[in-house]
Structure formats: structure tokens, C-alpha cells
Tab-separated table of C-alpha atoms and ligand atoms in Angstrom:
chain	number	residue	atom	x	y	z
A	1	UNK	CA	-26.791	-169.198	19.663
A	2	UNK	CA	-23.673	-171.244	18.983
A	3	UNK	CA	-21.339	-172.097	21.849
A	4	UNK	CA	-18.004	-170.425	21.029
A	5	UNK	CA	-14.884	-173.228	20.280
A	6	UNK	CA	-11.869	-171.902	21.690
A	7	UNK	CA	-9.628	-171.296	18.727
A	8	UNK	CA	-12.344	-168.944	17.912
A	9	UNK	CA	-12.048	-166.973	21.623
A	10	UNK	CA	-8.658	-166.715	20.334
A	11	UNK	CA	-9.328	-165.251	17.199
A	12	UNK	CA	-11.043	-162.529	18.606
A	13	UNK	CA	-8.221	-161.981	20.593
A	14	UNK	CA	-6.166	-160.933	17.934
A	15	UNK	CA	-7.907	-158.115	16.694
A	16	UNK	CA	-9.186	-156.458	19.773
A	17	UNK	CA	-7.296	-154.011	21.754
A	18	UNK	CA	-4.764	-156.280	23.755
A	19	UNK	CA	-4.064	-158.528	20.785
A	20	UNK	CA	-0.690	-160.436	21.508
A	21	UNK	CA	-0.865	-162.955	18.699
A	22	UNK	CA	1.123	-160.974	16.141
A	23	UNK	CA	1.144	-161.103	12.345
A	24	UNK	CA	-0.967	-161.749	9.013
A	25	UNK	CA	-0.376	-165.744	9.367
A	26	UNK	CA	-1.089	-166.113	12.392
A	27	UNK	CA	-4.662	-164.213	12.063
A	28	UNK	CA	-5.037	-166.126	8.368
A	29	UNK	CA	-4.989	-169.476	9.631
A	30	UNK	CA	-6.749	-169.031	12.764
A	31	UNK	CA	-10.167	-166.806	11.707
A	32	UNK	CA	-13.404	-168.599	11.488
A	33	UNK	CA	-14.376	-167.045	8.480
A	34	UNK	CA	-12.130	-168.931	6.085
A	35	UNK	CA	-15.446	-170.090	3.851
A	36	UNK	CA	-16.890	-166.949	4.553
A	37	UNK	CA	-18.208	-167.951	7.611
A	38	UNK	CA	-18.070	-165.133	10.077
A	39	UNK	CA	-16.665	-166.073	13.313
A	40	UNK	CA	-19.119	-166.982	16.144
A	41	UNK	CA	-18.479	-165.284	19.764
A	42	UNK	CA	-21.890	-166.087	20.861
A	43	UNK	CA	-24.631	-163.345	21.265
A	44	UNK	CA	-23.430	-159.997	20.261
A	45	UNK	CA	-23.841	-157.992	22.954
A	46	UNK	CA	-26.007	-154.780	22.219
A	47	UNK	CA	-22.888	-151.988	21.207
A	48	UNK	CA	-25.078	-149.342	22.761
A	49	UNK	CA	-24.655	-151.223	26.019
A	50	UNK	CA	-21.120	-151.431	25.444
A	51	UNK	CA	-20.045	-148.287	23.925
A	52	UNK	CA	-19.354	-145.368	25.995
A	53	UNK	CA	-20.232	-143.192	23.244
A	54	UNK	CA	-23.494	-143.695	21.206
A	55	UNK	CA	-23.224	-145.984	18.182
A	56	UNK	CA	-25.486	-145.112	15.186
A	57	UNK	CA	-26.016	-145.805	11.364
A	58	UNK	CA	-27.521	-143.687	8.476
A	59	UNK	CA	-30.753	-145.723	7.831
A	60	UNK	CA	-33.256	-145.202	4.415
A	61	UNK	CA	-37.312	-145.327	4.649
A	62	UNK	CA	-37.370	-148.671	2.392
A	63	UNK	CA	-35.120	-150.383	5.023
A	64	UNK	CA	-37.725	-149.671	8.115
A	65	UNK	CA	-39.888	-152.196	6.254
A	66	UNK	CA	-37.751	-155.075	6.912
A	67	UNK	CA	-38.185	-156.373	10.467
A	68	UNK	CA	-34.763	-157.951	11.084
A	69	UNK	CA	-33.229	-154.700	10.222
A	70	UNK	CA	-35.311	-153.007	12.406
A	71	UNK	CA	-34.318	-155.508	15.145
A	72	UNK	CA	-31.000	-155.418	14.706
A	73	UNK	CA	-31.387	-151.815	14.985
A	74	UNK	CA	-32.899	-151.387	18.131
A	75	UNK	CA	-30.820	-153.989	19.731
A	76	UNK	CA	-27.609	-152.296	18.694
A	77	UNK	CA	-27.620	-148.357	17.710
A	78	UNK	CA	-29.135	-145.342	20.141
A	79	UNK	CA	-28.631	-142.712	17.278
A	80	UNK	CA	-29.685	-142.241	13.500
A	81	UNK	CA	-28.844	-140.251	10.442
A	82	UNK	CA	-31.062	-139.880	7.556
A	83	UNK	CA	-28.743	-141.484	4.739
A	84	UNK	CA	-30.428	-139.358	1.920
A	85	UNK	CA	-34.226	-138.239	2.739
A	86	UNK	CA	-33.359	-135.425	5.089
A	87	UNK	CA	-30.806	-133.901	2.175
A	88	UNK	CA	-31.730	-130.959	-0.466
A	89	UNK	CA	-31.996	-133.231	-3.268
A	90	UNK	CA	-34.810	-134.736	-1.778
A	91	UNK	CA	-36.534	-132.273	0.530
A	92	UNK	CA	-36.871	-129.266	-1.993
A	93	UNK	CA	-38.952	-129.996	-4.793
A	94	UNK	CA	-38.038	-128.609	-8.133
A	95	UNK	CA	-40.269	-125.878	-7.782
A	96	UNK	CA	-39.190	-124.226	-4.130
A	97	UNK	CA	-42.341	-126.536	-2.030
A	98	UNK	CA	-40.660	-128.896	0.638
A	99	UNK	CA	-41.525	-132.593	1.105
A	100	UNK	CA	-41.138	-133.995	4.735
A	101	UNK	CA	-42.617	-137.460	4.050
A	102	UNK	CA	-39.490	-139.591	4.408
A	103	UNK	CA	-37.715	-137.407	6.323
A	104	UNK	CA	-40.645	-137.365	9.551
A	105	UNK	CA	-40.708	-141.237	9.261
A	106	UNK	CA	-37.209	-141.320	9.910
A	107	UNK	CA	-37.793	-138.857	12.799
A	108	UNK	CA	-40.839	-140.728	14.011
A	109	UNK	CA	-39.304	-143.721	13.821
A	110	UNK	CA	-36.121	-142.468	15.892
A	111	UNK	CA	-38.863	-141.031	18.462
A	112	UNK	CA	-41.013	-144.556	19.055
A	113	UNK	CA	-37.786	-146.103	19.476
A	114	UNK	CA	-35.931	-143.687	21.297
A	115	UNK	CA	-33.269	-143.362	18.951
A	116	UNK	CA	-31.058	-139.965	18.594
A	117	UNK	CA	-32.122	-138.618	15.355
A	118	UNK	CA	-28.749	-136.799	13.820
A	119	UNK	CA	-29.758	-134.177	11.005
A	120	UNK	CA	-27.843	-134.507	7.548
A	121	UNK	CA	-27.134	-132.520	5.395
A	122	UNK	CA	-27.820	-128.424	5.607
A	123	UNK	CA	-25.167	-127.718	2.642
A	124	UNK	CA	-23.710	-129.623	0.738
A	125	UNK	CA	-21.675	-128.613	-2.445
A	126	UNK	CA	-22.935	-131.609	-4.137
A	127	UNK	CA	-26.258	-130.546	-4.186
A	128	UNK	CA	-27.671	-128.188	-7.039
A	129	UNK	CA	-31.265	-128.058	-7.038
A	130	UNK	CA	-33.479	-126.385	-9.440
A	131	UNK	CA	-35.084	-124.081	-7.252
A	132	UNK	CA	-32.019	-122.519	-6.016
A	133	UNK	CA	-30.248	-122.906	-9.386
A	134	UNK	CA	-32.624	-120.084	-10.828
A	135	UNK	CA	-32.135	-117.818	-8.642
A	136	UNK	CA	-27.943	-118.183	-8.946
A	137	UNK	CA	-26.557	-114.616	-9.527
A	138	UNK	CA	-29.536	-112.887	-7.642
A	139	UNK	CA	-27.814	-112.899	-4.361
A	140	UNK	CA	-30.600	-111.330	-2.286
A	141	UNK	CA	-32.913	-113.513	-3.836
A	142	UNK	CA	-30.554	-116.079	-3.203
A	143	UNK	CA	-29.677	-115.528	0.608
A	144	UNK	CA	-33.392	-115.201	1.412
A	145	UNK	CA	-34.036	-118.891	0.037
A	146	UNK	CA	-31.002	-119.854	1.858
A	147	UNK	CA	-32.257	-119.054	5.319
A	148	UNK	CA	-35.754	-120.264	4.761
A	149	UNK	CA	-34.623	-123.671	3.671
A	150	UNK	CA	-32.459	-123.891	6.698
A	151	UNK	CA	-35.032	-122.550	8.758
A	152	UNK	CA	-37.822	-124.852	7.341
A	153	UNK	CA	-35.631	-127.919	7.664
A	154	UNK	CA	-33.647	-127.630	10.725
A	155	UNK	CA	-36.972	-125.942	12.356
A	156	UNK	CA	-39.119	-128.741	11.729
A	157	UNK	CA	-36.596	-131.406	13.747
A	158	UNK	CA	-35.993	-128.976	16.867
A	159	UNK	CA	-35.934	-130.007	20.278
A	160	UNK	CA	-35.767	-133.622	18.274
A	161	UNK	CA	-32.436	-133.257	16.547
A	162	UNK	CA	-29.464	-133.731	18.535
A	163	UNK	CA	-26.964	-132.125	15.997
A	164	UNK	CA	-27.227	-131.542	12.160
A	165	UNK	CA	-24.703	-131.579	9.692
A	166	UNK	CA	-24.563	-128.196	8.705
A	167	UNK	CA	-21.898	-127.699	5.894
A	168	UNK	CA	-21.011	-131.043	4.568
A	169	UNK	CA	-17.451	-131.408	2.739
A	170	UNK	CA	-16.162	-127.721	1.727
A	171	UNK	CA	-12.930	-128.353	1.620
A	172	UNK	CA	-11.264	-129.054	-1.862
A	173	UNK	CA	-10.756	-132.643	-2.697
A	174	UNK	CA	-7.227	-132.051	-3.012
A	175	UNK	CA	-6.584	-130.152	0.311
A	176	UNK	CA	-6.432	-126.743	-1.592
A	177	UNK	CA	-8.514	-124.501	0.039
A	178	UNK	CA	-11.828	-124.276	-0.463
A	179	UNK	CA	-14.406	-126.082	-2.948
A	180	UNK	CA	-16.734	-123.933	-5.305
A	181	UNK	CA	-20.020	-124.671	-4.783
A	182	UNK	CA	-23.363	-122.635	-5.778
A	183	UNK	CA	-23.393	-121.213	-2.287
A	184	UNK	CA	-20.013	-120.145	-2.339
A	185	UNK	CA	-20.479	-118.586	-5.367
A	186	UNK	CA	-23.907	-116.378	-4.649
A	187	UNK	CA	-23.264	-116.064	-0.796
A	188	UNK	CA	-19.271	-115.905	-0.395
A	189	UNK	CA	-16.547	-118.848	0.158
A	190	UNK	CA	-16.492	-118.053	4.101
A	191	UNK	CA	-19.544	-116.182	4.529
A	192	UNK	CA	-22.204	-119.128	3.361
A	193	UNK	CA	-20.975	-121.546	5.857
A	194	UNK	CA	-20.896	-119.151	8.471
A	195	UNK	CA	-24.558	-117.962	7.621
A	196	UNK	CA	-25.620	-121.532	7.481
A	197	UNK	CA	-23.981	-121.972	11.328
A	198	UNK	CA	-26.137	-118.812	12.390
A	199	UNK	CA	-29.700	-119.990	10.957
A	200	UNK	CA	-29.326	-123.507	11.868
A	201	UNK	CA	-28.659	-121.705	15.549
A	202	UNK	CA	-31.772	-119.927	14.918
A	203	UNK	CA	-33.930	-122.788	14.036
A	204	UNK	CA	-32.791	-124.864	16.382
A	205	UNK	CA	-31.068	-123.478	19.598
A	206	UNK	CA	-30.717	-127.027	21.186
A	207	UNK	CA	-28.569	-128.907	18.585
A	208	UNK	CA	-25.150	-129.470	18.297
A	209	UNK	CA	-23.866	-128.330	14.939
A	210	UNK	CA	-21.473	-129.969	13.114
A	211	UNK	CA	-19.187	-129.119	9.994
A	212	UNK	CA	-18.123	-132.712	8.779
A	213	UNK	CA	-15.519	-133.749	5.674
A	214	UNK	CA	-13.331	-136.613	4.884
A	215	UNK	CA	-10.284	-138.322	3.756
A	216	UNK	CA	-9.081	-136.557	7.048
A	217	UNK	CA	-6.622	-139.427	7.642
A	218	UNK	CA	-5.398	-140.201	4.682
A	219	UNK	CA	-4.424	-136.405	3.399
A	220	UNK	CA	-2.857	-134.261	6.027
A	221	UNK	CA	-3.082	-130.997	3.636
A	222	UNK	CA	-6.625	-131.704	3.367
A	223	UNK	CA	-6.982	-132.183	6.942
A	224	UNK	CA	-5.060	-128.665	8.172
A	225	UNK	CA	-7.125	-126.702	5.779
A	226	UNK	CA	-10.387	-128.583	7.454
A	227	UNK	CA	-8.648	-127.572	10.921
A	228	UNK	CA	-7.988	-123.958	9.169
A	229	UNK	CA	-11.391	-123.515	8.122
A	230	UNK	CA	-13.101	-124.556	11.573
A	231	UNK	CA	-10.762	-122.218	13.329
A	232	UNK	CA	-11.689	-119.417	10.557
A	233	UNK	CA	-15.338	-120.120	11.821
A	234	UNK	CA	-15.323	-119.779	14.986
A	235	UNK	CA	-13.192	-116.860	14.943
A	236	UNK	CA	-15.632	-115.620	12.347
A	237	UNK	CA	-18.205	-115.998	15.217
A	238	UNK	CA	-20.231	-118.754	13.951
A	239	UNK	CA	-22.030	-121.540	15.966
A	240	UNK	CA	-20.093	-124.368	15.389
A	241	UNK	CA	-20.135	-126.541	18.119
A	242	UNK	CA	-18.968	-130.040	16.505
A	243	UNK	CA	-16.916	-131.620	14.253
A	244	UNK	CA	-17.191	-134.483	11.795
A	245	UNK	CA	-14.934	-137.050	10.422
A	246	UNK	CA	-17.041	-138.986	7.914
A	247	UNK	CA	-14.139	-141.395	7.815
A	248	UNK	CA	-15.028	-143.347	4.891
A	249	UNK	CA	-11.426	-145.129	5.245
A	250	UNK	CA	-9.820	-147.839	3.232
A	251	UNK	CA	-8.489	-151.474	5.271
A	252	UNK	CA	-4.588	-150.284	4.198
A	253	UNK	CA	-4.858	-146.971	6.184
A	254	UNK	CA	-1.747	-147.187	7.910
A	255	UNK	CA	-1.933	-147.915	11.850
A	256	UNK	CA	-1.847	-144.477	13.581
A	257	UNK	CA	-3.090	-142.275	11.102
A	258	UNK	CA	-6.621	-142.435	12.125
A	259	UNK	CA	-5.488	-141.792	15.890
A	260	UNK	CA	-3.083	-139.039	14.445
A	261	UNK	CA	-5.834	-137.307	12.501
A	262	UNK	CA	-8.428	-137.681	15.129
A	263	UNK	CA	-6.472	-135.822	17.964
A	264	UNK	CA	-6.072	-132.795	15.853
A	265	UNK	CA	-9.562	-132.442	15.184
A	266	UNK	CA	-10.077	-132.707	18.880
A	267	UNK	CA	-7.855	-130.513	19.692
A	268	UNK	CA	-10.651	-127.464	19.773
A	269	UNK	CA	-11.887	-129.417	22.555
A	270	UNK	CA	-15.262	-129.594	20.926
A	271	UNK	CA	-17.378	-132.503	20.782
A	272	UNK	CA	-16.336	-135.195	17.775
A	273	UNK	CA	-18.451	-137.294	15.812
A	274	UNK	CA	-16.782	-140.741	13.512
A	275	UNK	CA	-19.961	-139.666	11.521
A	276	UNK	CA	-20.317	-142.776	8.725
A	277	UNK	CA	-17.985	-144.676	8.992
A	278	UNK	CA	-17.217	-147.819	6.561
A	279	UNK	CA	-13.514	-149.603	5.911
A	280	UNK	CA	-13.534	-151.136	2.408
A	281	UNK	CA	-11.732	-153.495	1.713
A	282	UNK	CA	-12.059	-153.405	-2.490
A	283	UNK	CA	-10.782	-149.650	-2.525
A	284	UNK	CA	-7.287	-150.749	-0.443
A	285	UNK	CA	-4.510	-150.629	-2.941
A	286	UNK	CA	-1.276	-152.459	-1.935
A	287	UNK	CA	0.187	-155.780	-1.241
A	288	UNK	CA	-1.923	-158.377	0.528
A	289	UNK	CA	-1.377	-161.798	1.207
A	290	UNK	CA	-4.898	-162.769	0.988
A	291	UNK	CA	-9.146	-161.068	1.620
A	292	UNK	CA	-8.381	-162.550	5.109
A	293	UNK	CA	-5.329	-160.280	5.515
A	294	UNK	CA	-6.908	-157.495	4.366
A	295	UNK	CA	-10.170	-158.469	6.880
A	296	UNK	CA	-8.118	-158.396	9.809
A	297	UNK	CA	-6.123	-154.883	9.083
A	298	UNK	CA	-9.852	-153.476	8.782
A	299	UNK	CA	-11.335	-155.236	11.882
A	300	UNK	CA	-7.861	-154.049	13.534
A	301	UNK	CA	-8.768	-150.339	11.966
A	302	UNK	CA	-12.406	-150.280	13.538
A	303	UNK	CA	-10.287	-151.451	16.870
A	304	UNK	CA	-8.010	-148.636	16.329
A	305	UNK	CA	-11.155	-145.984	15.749
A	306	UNK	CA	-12.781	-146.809	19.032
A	307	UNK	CA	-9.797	-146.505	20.634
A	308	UNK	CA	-9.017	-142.959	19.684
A	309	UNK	CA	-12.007	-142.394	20.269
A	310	UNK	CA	-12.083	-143.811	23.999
A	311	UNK	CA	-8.981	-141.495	24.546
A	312	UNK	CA	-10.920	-138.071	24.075
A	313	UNK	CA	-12.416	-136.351	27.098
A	314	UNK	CA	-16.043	-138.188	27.297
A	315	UNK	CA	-17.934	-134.890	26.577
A	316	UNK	CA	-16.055	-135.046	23.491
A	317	UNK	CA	-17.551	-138.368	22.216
A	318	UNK	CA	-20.960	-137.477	20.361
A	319	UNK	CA	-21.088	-140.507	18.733
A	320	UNK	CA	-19.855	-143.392	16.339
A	321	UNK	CA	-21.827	-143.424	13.208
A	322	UNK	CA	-21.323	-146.102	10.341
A	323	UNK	CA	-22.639	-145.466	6.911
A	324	UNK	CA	-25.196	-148.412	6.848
A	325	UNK	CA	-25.801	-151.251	9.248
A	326	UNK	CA	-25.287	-154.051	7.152
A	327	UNK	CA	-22.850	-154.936	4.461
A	328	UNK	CA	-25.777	-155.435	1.678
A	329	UNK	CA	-27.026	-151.834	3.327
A	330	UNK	CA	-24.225	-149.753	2.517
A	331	UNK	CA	-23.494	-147.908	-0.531
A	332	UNK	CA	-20.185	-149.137	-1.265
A	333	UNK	CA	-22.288	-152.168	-2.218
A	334	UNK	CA	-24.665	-151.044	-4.424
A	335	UNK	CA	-23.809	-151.550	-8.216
A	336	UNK	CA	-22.637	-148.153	-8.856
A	337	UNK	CA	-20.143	-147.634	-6.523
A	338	UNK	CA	-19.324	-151.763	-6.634
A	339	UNK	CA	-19.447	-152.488	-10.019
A	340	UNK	CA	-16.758	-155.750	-10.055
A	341	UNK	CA	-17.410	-158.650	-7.661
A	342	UNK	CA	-15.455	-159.283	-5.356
A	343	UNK	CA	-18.405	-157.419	-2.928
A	344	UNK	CA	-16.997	-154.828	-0.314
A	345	UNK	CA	-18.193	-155.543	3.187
A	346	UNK	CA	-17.330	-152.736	4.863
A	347	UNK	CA	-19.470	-153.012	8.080
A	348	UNK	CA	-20.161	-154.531	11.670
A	349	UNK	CA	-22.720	-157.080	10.433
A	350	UNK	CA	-23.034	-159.411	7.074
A	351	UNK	CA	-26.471	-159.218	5.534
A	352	UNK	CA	-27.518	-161.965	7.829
A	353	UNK	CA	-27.126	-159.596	10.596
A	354	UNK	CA	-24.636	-161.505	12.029
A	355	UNK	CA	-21.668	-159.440	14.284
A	356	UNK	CA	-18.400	-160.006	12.024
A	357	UNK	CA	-14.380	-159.523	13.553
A	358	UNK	CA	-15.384	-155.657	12.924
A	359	UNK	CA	-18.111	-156.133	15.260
A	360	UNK	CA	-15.721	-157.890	17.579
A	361	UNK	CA	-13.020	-155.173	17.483
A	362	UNK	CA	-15.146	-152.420	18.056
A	363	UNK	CA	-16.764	-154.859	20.826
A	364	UNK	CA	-13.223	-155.018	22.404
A	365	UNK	CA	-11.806	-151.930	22.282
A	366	UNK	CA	-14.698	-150.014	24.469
A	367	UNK	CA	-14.225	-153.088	27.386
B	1	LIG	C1	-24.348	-141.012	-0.003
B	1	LIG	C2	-25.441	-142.012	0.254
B	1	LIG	O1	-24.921	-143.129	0.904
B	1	LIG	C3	-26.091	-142.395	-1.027
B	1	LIG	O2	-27.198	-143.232	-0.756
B	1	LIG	C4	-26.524	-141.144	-1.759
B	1	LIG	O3	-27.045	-141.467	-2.971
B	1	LIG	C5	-25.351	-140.225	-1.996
B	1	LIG	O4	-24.791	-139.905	-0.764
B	1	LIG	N1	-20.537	-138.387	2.136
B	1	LIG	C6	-21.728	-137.958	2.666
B	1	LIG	C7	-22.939	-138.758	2.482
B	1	LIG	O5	-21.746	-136.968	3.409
B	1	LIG	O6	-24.106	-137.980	2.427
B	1	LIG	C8	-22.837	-139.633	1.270
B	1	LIG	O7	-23.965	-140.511	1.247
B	1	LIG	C9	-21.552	-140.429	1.260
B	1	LIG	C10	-20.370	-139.509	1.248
């Protein structure tokens, strides 16, 4: 490893928690990373070891395959969500049988390397798969399905999982209430969350379950119907005992909001989980003086995020998830969601596996 200049020491400086160097300029014209060099601190220090909270990332099958990720993995994370192999879409085969390949090397994986395995997803309005599709408008037929899928899935993971997603993103994109989904629609708007809360509880007495949304920050209405619904649930007597923020943000969210938004949802004083976390920088809108601007208002954001989060009771802290580990990992880079170059990089490490300023902030706000 590199020996650290100290310009670069100074750098970091400025977007960790205590920064006193003020201003856009000033972080411009001093960051390493002018030629897209990231800057160099020396040996990243493992974030688990850091972190009072455990760090994680969503992780697919293909990526175990590659050794440095797997390294950089273990080094770094203590916890891991299935990114897509432990959803409907691909569990439940189109006609009703369940496939558990991916989904137990994920969990075997977690075990040998005693990782936190996270469940994700239970419901989620996105997903509309053939076998249950059939059935829509036969609601006995359809409830019965319901609970054996949730029983089957979150059953097969207990005394492993440490929480599961159990109703992912119900509330209307707009803030509006509540989203139509197929399991609104056969098993009631309330009632099918609160159903999915009981048989995850059933299957698995041990885990921690979690409701989980986002554009939290960014939308108040959408976050006090989020903050409506939850308290709906629990009145409604259902097992919820955590709440996500998925907190897919952009690098212009304005200072505070994230802190703002965060507080509320802890405010049931149940545990909270930053549950994938990226900061792009190609979806900020706004005026920018240059990328590096708009690099160090995201690092500042992930300082901002652990912050918050180092404010909340610690039994409050599940965990700090971030949708990928590196930049060429997450989905804001793949082709569909990143169509134009410039390419986002919304993450603590460049492909290289290097720790970038994000790394840094998040680095500096926990010490
Ligand atoms: C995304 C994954 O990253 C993709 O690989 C997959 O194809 C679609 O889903 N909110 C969620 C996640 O809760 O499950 C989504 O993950 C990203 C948005």
C-alpha cells in the first residue's frame, strides 16, 4: 500500500464528519481523484471493524465466483442480502414448485463466512408470477398459496435469517396512499401486509421483520404515509419489528433531509435498517460546478447517513446495507438503468476494489 501525501490526509478531511475546509473549490482542487484516480489513505480499514452497526451489501451467485470480490467481502461487510435470488420472481417457478439453488448458496456462503444473511423480498408489488397470477380472483385459493410461499421461504432460512424484508415498497410512488398490487387486490390493501407480518412470524420466530420503501427523504408525503402505514400495522397487531429505508438517494439530496427523514422513522423506537443504499451521481439534477463537485456532496451524503445513523439508540442500528459492493456491481451501472456514459459510481469501492472519498466518509463519521 501507498504511503498517504499529506494534501491527500487533508482531503479526507473535508468530507468526513469534522470537515473545516469549506466549499466546492476548495474540495475541487484538492481531491486526488482529479484523473479519476481515487484518493489513497492507505489500507482501508475493514468497515465492520469500524462501524458500530453492521455494514452489508446485496451480493448475486455469479459474483461469489470472483475471488477479489469475495475478499473484499469478507474483509469489509458482516451482513448480506440476496440482491435478486431469494425474491418471487426467481424462487417460484411458473408452475407453483420452488427453486432454492441460488438462494442456499447465498445462505451457505453467509454461514462459512459468518456473514448475517438478511432475507429479501416476502412481497413485493413488483412481482407477478404465473403461479399466483392464476389463481387472482380465487381468494381462498389465493391466501392459501400466500402463506405457503411465505412459509416455504422464510421457513427454509430460520434460525439463519436475521430479518427479512417482508413487504417491500407499498406505498404509492407518489405518496398517495397505498399501491395496487395482486396481493392487495385478492387479500385486501391492509390485510395482505399484515398477513404476510403474521406467517413470516410463524416461519420464523427469531427474525426481525422489516417493512422497507424509499424515496423517504426526498418526498415527505410519501414518507408520512410510510410512517402512517407502519403505525396502521402495528396497531393492526402485526409483527413488525423493523423498518427499512432503501435509500436509493441522489448526490443533490439536500444536507439534512436524510437526518430529517431518518429520525421520524425512528421515532417507533424500533430497530432501523439504511437497507441498499447507493448515491448516484448521474440521476442528480441541478447546478454543478463540475463530477468532482458532485463527488464530494455524495461522499459528504454517505458522511451525513452514518451520522444519523450513529445518533439512534444502538439497539436501533440493524445495519447499513449498500445495494452492491462495487461500482461495476451495482445496478445503476448496468446498461439498462445506465444507458448514457458518463458511468454512475454510486458506491464505497471502484471496480478495482479500491476504498473511494465514500469509503472515507463513511470511514470518518463512525470514529
Ligand atoms: C433490483 C436489483 O438490483 C436488480 O438486480 C433486479 O433486477 C431488480 O431489483 N428496490 C428493491 C430492490 O427493493 O429489490 C431492487 O433491486 C432495487 C429497488
Amino acid at each position: 500500500m501507498q504511503t498517504p501525501a499529506p494534501t491527500q490526509h487533508r482531503c479526507s478531511a473535508v468530507v468526513g464528519r469534522r470537515a473545516v475546509l469549506g466549499g466546492a473549490l476548495a474540495l475541487a482542487a484538492c481531491r486526488g481523484e482529479a484523473q479519476g484516480q481515487p484518493a489513497e489513505r492507505g489500507p482501508a480499514p475493514p468497515l465492520k471493524s469500524v462501524l458500530p452497526f453492521p455494514p452489508g451489501a446485496s451480493v448475486m451467485t455469479g459474483q461469489l465466483d470472483d475471488p477479489a470480490y469475495v475478499a473484499l467481502f469478507t474483509r469489509h461487510l458482516s451482513q448480506l442480502t440476496p440482491e435478486w435470488e431469494m425474491k418471487m420472481e426467481y424462487i417460484l417457478r411458473p408452475d407453483g414448485s420452488f427453486r432454492f439453488d441460488a438462494p442456499d448458496r447465498l445462505a451457505r456462503f453467509a454461514r462459512d463466512n459468518r456473514l448475517r444473511l438478511f432475507g429479501h423480498a416476502l412481497v413485493w408489488y413488483a412481482q407477478k408470477p404465473a403461479a399466483f397470477e392464476r389463481i387472482d380472483g380465487d381468494p381462498r385459493a389465493f391466501a392459501a398459496a400466500y402463506r405457503n410461499y411465505i412459509l416455504a421461504v422464510a421457513g427454509r432460512y430460520r434460525g439463519q435469517a436475521v430479518g427479512w424484508d417482508v413487504v417491500n415498497e407499498a406505498v404509492a410512488e407518489d405518496g398517495e396512499g397505498l399501491r395496487d398490487s395482486l396481493w392487495s387486490r385478492n387479500l385486501g390493501r391492509l390485510d395482505h401486509m399484515r398477513l404476510a407480518f403474521e406467517h413470516a412470524r410463524e416461519a420464523d420466530p427469531g427474525a426481525v421483520l422489516f417493512i422497507n420503501d424509499y424515496n423517504l427523504e426526498s418526498r415527505p408525503r410519501k414518507r408520512a404515509t410510510y410512517l402512517r402505514l407502519i403505525e396502521q400495522l402495528l396497531k393492526a397487531g402485526a409483527p413488525l419489528g423493523g423498518i427499512g429505508n432503501q435509500a436509493h438517494l441522489n448526490a443533490d439530496l439536500a444536507p439534512g433531509e436524510f437526518t430529517r427523514s431518518l429520525r421520524e422513522l425512528a421515532s417507533f423506537g424500533l430497530p432501523v435498517h439504511v437497507a441498499e443504499i447507493d448515491i448516484s451521481l448521474n440521476r442528480a439534477r441541478g447546478m454543478f460546478s463540475s463530477r468532482a463537485d458532485l463527488e464530494a456532496r455524495q461522499a459528504r451524503l454517505y458522511g451525513e447517513v452514518v451520522e444519523a445513523m450513529m445518533t439512534l439508540p444502538a439497539r436501533q442500528r440493524f445495519a447499513l446495507t449498500t445495494w452492491g459492493l462495487r461500482d461495476g456491481d451495482s445496478w445503476l451501472t448496468r446498461p439498462d438503468e445506465n444507458p448514457r456514459p458518463p458511468k454512475d459510481a454510486p458506491l464505497l469501492f471502484d471496480d478495482q476494489g479500491r476504498g473511494k472519498p465514500t469509503f472515507w466518509a463513511v470511514a470518518d463519521a463512525a470514529r
